[in-house]
Coordinates of C-alpha atoms in Angstrom, one line a residue:
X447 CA 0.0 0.0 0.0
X448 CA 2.1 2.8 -1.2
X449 CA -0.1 5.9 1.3
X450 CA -0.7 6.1 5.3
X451 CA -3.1 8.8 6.3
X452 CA -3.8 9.4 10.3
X453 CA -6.5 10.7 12.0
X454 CA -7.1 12.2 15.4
X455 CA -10.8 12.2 16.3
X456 CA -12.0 15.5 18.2
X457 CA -15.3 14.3 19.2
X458 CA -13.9 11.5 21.8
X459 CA -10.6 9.7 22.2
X460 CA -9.8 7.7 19.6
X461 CA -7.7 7.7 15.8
X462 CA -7.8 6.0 12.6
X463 CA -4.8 5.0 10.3
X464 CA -5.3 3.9 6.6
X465 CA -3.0 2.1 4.1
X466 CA -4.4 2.7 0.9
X467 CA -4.1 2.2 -2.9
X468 CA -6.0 4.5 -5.1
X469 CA -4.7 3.9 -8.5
X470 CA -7.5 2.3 -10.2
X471 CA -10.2 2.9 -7.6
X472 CA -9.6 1.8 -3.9
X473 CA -7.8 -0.9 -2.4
X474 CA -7.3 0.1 1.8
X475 CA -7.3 -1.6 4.6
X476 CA -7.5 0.5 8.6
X477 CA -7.9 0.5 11.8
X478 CA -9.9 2.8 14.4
X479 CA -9.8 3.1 17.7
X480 CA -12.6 5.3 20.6
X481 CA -13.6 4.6 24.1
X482 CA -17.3 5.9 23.3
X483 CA -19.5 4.6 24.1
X484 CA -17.3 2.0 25.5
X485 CA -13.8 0.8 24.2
X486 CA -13.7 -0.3 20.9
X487 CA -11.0 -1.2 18.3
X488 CA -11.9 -1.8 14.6
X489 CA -10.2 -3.1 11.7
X490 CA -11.6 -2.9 8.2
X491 CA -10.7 -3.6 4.4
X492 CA -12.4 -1.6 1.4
X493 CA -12.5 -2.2 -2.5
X494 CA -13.9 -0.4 -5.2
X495 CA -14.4 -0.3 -8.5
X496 CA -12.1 2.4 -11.2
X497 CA -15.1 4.4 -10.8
X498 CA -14.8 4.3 -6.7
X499 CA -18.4 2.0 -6.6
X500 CA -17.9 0.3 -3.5
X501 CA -17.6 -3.5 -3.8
X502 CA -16.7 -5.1 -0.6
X503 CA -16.1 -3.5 2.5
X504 CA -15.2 -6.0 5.7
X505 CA -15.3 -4.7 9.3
X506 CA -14.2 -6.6 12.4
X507 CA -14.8 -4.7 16.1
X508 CA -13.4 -6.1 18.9
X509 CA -13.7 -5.1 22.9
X510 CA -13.8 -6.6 26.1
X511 CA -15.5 -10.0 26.2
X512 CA -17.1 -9.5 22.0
X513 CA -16.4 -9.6 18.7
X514 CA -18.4 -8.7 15.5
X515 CA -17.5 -9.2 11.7
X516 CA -20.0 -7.7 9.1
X517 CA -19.0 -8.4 5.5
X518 CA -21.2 -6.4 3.1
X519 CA -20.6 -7.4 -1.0
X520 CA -22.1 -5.8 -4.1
X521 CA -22.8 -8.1 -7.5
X522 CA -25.1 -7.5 -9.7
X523 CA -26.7 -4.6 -8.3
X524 CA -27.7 -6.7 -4.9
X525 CA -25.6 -6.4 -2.0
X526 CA -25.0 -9.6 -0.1
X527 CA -24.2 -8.9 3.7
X528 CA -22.7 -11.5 6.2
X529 CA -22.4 -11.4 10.1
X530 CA -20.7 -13.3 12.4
X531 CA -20.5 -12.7 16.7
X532 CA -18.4 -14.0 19.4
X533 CA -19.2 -12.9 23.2
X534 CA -22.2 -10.4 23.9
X535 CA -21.6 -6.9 22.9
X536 CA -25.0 -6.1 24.2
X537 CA -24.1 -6.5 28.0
X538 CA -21.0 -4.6 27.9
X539 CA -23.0 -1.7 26.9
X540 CA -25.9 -2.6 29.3
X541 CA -23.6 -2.5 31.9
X542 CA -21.7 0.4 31.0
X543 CA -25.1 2.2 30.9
X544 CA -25.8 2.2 27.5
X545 CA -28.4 0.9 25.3
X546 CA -27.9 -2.1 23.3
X547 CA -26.5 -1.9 19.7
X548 CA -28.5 -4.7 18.5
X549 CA -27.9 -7.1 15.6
X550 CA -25.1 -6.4 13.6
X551 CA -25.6 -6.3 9.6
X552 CA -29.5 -6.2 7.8
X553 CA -32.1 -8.4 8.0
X554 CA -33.3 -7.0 4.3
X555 CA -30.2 -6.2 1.7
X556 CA -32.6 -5.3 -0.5
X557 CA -32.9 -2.2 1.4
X558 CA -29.9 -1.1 0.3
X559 CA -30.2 -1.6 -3.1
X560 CA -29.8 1.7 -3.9
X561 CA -26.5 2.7 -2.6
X562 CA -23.1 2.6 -4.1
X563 CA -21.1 3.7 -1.5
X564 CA -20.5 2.5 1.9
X565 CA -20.0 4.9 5.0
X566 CA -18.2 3.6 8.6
X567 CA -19.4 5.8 11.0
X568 CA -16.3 7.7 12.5
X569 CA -14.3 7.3 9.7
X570 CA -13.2 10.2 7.8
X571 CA -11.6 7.7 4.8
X572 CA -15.1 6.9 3.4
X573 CA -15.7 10.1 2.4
X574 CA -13.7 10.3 0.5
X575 CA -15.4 7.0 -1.7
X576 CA -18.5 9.0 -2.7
X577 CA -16.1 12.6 -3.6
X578 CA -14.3 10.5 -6.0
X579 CA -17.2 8.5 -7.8
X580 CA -19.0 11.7 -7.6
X581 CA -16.1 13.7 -9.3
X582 CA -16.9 16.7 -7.0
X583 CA -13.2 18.3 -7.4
X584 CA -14.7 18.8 -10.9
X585 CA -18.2 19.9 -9.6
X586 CA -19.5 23.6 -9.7
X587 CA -20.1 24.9 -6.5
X588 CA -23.0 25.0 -5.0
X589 CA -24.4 22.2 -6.9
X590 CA -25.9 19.5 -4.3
X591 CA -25.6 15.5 -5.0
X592 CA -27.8 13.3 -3.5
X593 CA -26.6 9.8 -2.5
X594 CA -27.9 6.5 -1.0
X595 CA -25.3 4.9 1.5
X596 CA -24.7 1.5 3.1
X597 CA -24.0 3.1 6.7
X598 CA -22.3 0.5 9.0
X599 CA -22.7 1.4 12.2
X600 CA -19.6 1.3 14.8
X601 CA -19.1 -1.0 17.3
X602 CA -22.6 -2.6 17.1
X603 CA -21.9 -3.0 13.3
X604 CA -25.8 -2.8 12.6
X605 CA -26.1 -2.1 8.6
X606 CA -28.6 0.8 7.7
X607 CA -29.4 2.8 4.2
X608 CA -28.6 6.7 4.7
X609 CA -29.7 9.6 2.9
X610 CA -26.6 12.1 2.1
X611 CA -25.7 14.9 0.3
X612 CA -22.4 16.2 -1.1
X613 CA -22.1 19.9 -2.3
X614 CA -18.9 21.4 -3.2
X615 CA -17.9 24.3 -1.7
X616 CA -14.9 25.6 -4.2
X617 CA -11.3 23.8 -4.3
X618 CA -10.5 22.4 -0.9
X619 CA -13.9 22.4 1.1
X620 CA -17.4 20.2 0.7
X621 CA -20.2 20.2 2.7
X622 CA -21.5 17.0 3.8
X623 CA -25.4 16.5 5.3
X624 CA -27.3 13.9 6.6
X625 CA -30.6 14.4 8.3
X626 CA -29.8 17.4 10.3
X627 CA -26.6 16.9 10.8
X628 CA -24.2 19.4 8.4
X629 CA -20.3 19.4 8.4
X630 CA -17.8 21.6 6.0
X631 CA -15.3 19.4 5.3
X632 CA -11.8 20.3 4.3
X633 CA -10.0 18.0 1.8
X634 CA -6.8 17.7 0.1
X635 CA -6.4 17.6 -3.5
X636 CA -7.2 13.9 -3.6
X637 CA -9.8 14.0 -1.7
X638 CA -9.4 12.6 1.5
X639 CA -10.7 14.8 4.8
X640 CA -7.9 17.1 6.2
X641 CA -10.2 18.4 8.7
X642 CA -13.8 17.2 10.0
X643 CA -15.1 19.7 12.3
X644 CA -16.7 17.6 14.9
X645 CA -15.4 14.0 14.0
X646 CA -11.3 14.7 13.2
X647 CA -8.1 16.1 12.0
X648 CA -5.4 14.5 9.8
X649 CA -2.0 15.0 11.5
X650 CA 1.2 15.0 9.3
X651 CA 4.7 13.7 9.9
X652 CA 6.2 16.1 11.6

């Protein structure tokens, strides 16, 4: 893998670091770390097609006394989504005084039939899947895209279809929404976050 980005997340403690290959599409594999809302680490592998379409994206949390995999693959226009669990993820968070996180992956795939991308909650790497396949360094400002995700949920791992929208801001900045949620996002020039306000920071070698 011939890059390394870090991230420092500012919303709780925690960090991400990618290896990545982004030749012909997107070939990276990461891990992320947070103690919210109890301590989890994660470690994932994403593909895409040359037009940054995801194809398979695998996800394996881990934390004290439970494990989840989620493996979500798209063929054919149909994703195919696969689960597996060790320990009870559930209690931890019971006991922590949390809610549980439920079943990890989808009951229904066909739910998610229309998205091409896949989003990891905390991570600031999958934005940058749907600014490529989008093309919106090319993109006129001001011009809002619309977008179906595949949102894997972290640590639970529960697998949801998300309304998004992408509007570029001029060279350097997007804005990203969901629901209510806005965020001006700060990217290099290929695209990957340099600053999340609310989620994290890319720090450089020094």
């Amino acid at each position: 893998m011939p890059k390394s980005i870090f991230w420092s997340r500012t919303d709780t403690a925690g960090s991400e670091q990618v290896l990545l290959d982004d030749g012909n599409g997107l070939a990276a594999r990461g891990t992320l770390l947070a103690v919210d809302p109890i301590p989890w680490t994660a470690r994932y592998r994403v593909t895409t097609a040359p037009d940054w379409s995801t194809t398979r994206v695998e996800v394996e949390a881990e934390g004290s006394g439970w494990l989840r995999r989620v493996t979500l693959e798209r063929a054919t226009g149909r994703w195919r989504v696969t689960t597996a669990e060790q320990g009870d993820l559930d209690a931890a968070l019971v006991a922590a005084g949390h809610p549980r996180a439920g079943l990890p992956g989808t009951d229904d795939p066909d739910r998610l039939a229309d998205a091409l991308d896949v989003d990891l909650s905390g991570s600031p790497l999958f934005n940058a899947l749907p600014f490529h396949r989008l093309g919106m360094a090319a993109q006129a400002a001001d011009m809002p895209r619309r977008i179906t995700v595949a949102w894997v949920l972290l640590p639970g791992l529960e697998v949801v279809p998300a309304e998004q929208t992408y509007t570029g801001l001029g060279p350097g900045r997007v804005r990203f929404a969901s629901g209510t949620f806005t965020a001006d996002i700060d990217v290099d020039a290929d695209g990957y976050v340099v600053r999340y306000p609310g989620l994290a920071e890319r720090i450089d070698r020094r």
